[in-house]
mmCIF file of C-alpha atoms and ligand atoms in Angstrom:
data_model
loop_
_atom_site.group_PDB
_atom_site.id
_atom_site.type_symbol
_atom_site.label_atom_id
_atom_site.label_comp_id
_atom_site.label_asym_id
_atom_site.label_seq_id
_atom_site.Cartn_x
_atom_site.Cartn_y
_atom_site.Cartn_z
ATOM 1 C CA UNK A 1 129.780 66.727 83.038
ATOM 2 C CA UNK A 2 131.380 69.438 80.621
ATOM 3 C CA UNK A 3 130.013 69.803 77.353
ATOM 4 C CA UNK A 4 131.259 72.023 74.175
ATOM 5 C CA UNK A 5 128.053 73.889 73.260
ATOM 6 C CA UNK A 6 125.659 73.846 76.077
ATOM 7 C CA UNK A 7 125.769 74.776 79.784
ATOM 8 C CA UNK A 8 123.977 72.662 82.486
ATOM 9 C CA UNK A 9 123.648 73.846 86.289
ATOM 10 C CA UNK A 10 121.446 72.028 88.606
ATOM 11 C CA UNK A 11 120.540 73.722 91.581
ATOM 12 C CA UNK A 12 117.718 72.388 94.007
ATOM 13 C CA UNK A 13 116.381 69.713 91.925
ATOM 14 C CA UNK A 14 116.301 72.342 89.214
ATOM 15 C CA UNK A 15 118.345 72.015 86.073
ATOM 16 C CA UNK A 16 118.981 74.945 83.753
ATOM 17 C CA UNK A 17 120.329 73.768 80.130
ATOM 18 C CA UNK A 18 121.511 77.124 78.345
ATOM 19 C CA UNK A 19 122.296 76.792 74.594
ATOM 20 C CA UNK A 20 125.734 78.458 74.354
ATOM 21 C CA UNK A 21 126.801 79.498 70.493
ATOM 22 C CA UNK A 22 126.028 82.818 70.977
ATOM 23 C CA UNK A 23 128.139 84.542 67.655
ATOM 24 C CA UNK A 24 125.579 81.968 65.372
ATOM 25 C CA UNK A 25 122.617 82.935 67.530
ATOM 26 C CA UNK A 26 122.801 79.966 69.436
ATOM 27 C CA UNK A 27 121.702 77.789 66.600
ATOM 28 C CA UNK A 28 121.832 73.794 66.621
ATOM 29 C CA UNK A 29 124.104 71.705 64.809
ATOM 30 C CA UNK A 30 125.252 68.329 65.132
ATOM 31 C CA UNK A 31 126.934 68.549 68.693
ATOM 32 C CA UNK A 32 124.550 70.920 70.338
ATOM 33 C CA UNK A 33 121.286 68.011 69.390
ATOM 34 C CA UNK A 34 124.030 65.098 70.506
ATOM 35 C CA UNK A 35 124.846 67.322 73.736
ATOM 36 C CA UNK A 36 121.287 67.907 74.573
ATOM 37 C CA UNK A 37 120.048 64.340 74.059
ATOM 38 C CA UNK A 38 122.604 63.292 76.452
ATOM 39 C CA UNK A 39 122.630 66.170 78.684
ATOM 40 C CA UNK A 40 118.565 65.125 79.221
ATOM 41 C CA UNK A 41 119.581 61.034 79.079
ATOM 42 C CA UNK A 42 122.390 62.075 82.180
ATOM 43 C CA UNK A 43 119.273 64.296 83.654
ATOM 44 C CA UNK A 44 116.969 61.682 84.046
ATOM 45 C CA UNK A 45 118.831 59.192 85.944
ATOM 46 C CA UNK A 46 119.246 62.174 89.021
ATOM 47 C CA UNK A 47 115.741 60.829 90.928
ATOM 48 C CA UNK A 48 115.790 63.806 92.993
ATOM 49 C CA UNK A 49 115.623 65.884 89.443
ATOM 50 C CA UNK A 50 112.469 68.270 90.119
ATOM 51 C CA UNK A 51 112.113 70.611 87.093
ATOM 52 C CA UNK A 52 114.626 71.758 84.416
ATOM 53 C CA UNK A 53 114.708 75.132 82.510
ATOM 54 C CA UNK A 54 115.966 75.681 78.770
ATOM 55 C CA UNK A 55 117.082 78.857 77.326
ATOM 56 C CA UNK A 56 119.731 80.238 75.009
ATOM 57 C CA UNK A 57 122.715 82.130 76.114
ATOM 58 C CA UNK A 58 122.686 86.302 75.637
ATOM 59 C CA UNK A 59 120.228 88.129 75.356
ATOM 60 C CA UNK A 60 119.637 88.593 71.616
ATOM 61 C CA UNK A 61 118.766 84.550 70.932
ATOM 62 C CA UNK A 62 116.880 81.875 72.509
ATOM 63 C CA UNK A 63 117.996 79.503 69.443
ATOM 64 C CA UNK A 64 117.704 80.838 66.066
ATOM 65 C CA UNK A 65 117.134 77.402 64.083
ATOM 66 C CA UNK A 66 118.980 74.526 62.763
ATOM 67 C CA UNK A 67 122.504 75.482 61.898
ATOM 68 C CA UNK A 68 122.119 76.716 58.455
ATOM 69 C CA UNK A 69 125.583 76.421 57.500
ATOM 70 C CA UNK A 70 125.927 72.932 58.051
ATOM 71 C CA UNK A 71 122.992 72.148 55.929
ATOM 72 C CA UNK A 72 124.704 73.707 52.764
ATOM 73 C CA UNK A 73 126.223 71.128 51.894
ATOM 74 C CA UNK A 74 123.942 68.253 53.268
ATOM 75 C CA UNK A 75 123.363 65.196 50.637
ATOM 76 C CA UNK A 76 119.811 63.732 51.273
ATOM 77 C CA UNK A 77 121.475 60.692 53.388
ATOM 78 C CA UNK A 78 122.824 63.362 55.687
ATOM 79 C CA UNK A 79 119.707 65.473 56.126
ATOM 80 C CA UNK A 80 118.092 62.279 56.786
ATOM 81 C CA UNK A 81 120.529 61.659 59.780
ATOM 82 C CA UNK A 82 120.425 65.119 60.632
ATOM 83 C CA UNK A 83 116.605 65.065 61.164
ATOM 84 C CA UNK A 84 116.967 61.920 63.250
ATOM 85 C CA UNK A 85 119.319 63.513 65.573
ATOM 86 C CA UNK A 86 116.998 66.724 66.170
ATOM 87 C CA UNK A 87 113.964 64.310 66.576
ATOM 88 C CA UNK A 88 115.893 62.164 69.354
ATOM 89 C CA UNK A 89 116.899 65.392 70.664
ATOM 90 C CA UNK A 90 113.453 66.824 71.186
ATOM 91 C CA UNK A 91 111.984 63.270 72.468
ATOM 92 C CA UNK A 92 114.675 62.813 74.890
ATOM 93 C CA UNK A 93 113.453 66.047 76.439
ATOM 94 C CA UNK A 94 109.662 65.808 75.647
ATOM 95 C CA UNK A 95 109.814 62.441 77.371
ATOM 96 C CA UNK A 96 111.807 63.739 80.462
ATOM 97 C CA UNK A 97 109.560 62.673 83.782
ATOM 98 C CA UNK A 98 110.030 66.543 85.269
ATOM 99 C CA UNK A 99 108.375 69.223 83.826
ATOM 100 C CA UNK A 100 110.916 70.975 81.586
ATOM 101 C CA UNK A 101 109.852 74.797 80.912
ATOM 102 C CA UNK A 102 111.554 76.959 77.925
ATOM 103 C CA UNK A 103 112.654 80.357 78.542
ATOM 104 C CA UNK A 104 112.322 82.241 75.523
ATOM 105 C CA UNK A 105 114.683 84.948 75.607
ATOM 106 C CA UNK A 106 114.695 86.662 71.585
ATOM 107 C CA UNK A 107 114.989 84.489 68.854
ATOM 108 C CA UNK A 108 112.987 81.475 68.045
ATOM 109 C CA UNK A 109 113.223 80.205 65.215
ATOM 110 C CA UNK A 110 113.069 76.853 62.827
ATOM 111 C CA UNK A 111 114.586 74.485 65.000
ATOM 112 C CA UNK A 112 114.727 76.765 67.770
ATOM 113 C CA UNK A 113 110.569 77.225 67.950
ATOM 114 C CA UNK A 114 111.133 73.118 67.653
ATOM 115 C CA UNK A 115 112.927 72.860 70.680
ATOM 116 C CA UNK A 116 110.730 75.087 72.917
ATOM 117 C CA UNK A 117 107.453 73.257 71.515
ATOM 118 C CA UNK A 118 109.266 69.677 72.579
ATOM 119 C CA UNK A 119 109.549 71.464 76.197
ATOM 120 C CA UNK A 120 105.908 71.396 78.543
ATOM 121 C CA UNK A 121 105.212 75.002 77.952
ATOM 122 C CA UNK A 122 106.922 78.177 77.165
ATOM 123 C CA UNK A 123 107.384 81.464 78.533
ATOM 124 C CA UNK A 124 108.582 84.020 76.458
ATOM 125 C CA UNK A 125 110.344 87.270 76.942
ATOM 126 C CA UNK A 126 108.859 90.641 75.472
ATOM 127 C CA UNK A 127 111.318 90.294 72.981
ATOM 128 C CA UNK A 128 111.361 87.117 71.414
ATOM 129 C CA UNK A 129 110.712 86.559 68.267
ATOM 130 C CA UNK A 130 109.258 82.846 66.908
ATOM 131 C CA UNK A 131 108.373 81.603 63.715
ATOM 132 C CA UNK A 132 108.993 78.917 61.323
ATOM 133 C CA UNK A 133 110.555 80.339 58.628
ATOM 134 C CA UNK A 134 112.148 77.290 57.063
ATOM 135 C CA UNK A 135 110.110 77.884 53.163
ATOM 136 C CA UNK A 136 112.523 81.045 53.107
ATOM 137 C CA UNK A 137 115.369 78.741 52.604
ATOM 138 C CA UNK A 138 113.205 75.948 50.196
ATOM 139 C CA UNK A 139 112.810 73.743 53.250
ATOM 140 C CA UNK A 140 110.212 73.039 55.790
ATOM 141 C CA UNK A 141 110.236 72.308 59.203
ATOM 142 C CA UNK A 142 112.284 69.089 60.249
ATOM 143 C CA UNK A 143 112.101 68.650 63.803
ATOM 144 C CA UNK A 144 108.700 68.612 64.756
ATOM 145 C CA UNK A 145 106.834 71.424 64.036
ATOM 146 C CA UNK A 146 104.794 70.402 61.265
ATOM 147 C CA UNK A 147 103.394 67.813 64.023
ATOM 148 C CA UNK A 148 103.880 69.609 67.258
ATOM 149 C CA UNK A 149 102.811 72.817 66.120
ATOM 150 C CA UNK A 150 99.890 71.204 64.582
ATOM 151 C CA UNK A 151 98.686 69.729 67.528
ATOM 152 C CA UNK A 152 99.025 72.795 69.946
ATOM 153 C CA UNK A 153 97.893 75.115 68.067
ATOM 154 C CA UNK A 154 95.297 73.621 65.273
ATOM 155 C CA UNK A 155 96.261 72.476 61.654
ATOM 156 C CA UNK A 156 94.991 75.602 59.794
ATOM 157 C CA UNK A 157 97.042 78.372 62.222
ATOM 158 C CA UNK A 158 100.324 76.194 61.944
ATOM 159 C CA UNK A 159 100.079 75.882 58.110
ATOM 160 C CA UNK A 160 99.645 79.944 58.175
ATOM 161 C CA UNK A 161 102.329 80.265 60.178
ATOM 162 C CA UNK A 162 105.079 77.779 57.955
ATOM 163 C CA UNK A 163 103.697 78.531 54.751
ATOM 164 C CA UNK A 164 103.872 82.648 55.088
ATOM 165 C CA UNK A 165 106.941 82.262 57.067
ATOM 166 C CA UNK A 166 105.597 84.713 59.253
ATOM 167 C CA UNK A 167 107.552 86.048 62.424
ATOM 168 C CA UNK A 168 105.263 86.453 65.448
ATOM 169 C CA UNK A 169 106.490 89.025 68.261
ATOM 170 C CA UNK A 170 106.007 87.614 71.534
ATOM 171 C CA UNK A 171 102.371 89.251 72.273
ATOM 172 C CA UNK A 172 101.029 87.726 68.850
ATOM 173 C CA UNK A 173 102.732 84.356 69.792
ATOM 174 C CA UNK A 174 100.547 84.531 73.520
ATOM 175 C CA UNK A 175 97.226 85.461 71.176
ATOM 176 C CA UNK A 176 98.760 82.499 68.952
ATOM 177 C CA UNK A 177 98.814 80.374 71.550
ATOM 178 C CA UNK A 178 102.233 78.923 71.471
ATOM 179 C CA UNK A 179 103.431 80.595 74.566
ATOM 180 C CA UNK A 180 101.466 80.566 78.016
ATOM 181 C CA UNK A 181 103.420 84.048 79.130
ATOM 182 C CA UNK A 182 105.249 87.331 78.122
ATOM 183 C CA UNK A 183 107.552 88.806 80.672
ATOM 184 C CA UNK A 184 109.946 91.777 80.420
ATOM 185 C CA UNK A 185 113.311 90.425 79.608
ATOM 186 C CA UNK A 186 115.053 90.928 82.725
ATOM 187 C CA UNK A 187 111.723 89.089 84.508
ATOM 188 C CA UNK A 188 111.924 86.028 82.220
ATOM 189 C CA UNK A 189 113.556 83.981 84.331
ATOM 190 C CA UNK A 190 112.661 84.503 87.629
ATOM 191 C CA UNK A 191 108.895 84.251 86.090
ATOM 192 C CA UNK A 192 110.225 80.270 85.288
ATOM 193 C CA UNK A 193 111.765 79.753 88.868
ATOM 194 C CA UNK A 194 108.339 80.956 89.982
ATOM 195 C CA UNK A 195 106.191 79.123 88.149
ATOM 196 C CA UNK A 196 108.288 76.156 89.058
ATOM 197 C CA UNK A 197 108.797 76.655 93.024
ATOM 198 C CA UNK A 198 105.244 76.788 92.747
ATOM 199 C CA UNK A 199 105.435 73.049 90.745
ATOM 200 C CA UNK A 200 107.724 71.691 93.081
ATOM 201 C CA UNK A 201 105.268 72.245 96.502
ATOM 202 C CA UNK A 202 103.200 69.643 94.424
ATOM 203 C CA UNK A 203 103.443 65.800 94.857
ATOM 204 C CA UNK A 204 106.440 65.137 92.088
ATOM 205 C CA UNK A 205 105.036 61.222 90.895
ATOM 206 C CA UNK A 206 101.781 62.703 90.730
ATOM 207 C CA UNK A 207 103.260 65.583 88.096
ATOM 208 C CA UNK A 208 104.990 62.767 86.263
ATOM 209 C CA UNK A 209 102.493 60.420 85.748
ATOM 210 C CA UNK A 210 100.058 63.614 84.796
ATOM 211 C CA UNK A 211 102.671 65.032 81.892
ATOM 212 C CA UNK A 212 102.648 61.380 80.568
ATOM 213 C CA UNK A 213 99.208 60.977 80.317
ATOM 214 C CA UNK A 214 98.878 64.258 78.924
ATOM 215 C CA UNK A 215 101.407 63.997 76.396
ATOM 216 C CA UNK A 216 100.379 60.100 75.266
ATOM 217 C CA UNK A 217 97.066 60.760 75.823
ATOM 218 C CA UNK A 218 96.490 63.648 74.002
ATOM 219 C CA UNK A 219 97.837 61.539 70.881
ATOM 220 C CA UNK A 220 94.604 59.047 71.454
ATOM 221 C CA UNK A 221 91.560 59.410 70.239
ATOM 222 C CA UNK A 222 89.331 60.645 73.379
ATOM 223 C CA UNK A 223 87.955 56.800 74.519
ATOM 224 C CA UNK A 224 91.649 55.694 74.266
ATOM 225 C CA UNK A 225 92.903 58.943 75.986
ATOM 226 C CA UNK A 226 89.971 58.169 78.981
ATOM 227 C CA UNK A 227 91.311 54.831 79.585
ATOM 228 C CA UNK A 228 94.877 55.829 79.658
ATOM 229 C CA UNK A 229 94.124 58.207 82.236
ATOM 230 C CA UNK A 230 91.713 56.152 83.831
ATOM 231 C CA UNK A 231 93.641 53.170 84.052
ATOM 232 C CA UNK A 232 97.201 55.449 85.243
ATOM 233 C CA UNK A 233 95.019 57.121 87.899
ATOM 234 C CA UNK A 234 94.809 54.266 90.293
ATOM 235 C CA UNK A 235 98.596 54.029 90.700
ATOM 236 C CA UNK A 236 98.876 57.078 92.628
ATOM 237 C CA UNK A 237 97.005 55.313 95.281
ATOM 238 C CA UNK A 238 100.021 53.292 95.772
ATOM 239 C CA UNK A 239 102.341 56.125 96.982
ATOM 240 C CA UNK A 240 103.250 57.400 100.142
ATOM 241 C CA UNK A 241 102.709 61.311 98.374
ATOM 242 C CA UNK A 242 98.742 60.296 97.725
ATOM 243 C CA UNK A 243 98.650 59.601 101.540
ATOM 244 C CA UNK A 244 100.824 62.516 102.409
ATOM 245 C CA UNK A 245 98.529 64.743 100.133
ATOM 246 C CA UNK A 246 95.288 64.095 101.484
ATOM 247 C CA UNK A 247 96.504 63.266 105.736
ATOM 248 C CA UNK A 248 97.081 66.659 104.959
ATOM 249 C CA UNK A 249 94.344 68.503 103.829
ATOM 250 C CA UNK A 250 92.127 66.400 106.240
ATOM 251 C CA UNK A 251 94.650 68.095 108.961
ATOM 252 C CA UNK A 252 94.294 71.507 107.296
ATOM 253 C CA UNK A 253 98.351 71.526 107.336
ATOM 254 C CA UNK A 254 100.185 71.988 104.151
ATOM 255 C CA UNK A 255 101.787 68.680 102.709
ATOM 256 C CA UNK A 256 105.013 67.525 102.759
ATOM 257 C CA UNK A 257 105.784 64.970 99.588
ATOM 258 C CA UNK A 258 108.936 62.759 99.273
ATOM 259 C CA UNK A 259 108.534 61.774 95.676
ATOM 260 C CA UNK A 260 107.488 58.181 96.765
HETATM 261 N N1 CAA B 301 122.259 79.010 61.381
HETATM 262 C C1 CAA B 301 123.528 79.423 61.286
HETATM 263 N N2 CAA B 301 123.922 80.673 61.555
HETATM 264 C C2 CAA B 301 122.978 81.543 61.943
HETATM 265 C C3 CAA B 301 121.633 81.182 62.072
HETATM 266 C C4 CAA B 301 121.273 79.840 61.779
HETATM 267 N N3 CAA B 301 120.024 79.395 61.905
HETATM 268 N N4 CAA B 301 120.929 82.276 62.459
HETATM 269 C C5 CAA B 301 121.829 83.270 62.574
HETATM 270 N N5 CAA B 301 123.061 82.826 62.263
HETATM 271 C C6 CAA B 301 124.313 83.588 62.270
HETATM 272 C C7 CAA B 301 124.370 84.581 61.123
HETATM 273 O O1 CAA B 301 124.801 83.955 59.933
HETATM 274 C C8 CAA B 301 125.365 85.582 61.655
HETATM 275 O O2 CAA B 301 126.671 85.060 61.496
HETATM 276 P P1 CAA B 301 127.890 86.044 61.041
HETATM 277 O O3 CAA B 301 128.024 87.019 62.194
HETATM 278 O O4 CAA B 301 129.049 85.143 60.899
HETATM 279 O O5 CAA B 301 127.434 86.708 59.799
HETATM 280 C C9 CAA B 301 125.072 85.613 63.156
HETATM 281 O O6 CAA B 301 124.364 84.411 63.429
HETATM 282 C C10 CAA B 301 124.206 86.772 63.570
HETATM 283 O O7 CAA B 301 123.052 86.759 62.750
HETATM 284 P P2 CAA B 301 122.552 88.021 61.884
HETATM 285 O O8 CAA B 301 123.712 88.911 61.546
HETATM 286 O O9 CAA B 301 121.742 87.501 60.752
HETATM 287 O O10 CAA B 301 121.647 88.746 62.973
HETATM 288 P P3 CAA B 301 120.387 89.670 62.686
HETATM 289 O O11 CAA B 301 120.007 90.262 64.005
HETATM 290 O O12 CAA B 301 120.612 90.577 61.540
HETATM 291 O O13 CAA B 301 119.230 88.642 62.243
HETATM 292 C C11 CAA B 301 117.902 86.624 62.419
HETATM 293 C C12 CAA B 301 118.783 87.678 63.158
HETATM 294 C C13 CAA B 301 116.626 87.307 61.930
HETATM 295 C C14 CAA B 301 117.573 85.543 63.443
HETATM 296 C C15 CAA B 301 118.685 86.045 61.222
HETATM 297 O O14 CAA B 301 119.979 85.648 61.675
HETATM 298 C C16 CAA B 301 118.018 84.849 60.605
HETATM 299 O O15 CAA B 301 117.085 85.013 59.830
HETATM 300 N N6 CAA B 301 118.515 83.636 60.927
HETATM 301 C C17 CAA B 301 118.002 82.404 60.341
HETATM 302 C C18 CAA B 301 116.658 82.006 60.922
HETATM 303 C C19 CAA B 301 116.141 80.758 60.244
HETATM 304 O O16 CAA B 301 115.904 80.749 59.045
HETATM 305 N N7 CAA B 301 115.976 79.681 61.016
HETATM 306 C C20 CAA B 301 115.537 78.406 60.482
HETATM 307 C C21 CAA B 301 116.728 77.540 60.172
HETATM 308 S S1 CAA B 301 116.351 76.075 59.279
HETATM 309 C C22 CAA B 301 115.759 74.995 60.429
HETATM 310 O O17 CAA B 301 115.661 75.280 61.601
HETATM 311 C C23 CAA B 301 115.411 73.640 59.861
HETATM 312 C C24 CAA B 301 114.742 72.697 60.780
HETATM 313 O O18 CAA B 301 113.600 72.836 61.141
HETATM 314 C C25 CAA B 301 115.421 71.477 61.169
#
């Protein structure tokens, strides 16, 4: 599948999406949110999918927000659709059932902070940049932040960050604790592969079911979230992986998981 604004290479069970608008910094209009949703719709129907990577083409910009030019001249109906297409976007890859890690690789920004915090975690390269800096236009966050943010971070250090418009480098953002890493540029990706060869020696339903639980869970108030795990925990017993997983370690010989 070719696509106007975004690349998408799958190698190994490992898909790398790279946001590719480099002379605007990579930032998202209209057809980079509709690519991306269906880039990650097309992504999830490959079962043998293991992981997937996003990052932003260059090395300047991971995504530098919402395309600012196309909002000039936005009525209130259109911002409305607008904001509906960015929230698709980000569910269609927050709801993705492989782990999907965000390279960060310079700016992050608006939209662009959006997309990585809609991704399982985020690496970050020495010099990124992130922030929510929407009040410096008169607007606020649209697609997600206010909520996401919120709940990674803690309402009080999310409202400092939108309402100062404050840019964090990518050592405050770690001490912030919006990204989980800080590499040297030219280490940021291979840091990602890493992490997820290292993700991929696991049982793959078993990291599914776990990023659901998390995500829904973590939504729940903590009896509800107990249950959900509770009651999702079982159904690994049903898989050939669970039996796989634990032959194993009773046979002191590393396991071999099929997905199953
Ligand atoms: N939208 C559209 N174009 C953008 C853009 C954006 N978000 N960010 C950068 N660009 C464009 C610039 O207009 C410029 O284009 P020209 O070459 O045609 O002038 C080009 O990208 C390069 O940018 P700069 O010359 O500004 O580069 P710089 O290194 O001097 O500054 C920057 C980089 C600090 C990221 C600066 O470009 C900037 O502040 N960008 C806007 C960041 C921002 O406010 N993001 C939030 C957007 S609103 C949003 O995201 C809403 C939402 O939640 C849904």
């Amino acid at each position: 599948m070719s696509y106007e604004t975004i690349t998408v290479g799958i190698e190994a069970g490992v898909a790398t999406i790279t946001i590719n608008r480099p002379k605007v910094l990579n930032a998202l209009n209209e057809t980079v949110l509709t690519e991306l949703t269906k880039a990650f719709r097309d992504l999830k129907k490959e079962a043998s999918l293991r992981a997937a990577i996003i990052t932003g083409s260059g090395d300047k910009s991971f995504v530098a927000g919402a395309d600012i030019a196309v909002m000039q001249e936005m009525t209130p109906l259109e911002a409305k659709a607008f904001v509906d297409l960015g929230h698709k976007c980000m569910h269609a890859i927050e709801t993705a059932f492989f782990p999907v890690i965000a390279a960060v690789n310079g700016f992050a920004l608006g939209g662009g902070l959006e997309l990585a915090l809609a991704c399982d975690f985020i690496y970050a390269s020495k010099n990124a940049k992130l922030g929510l800096p929407e009040v410096n236009l008169g607007i606020f966050p649209g697609f997600g932040g206010t909520q996401r943010l919120s709940r990674l971070i803690g309402k009080n250090k999310a409202k400092e960050l939108i309402y100062t418009a404050k840019i964090l480098n990518a050592d405050e953002a770690l001490g912030w604790g919006i990204v989980n890493s800080v590499y040297e540029p030219a280490d940021l990706l291979g840091a990602v592969k890493k992490t997820i060869d290292t993700i991929l020696k696991k049982g793959p339903v078993a990291i599914s079911l776990v990023k659901r639980v998390i995500n829904d869970g973590t939504d729940l108030d903590l009896t509800s979230g107990l249950s959900l795990e509770a009651l999702t925990f079982p159904v690994i017993f049903s898989t050939e992986d669970k039996k796989e997983g634990v032959k194993a370690f009773l046979e002191k010989r590393e396991a071999k998981f099929i997905g199953r």
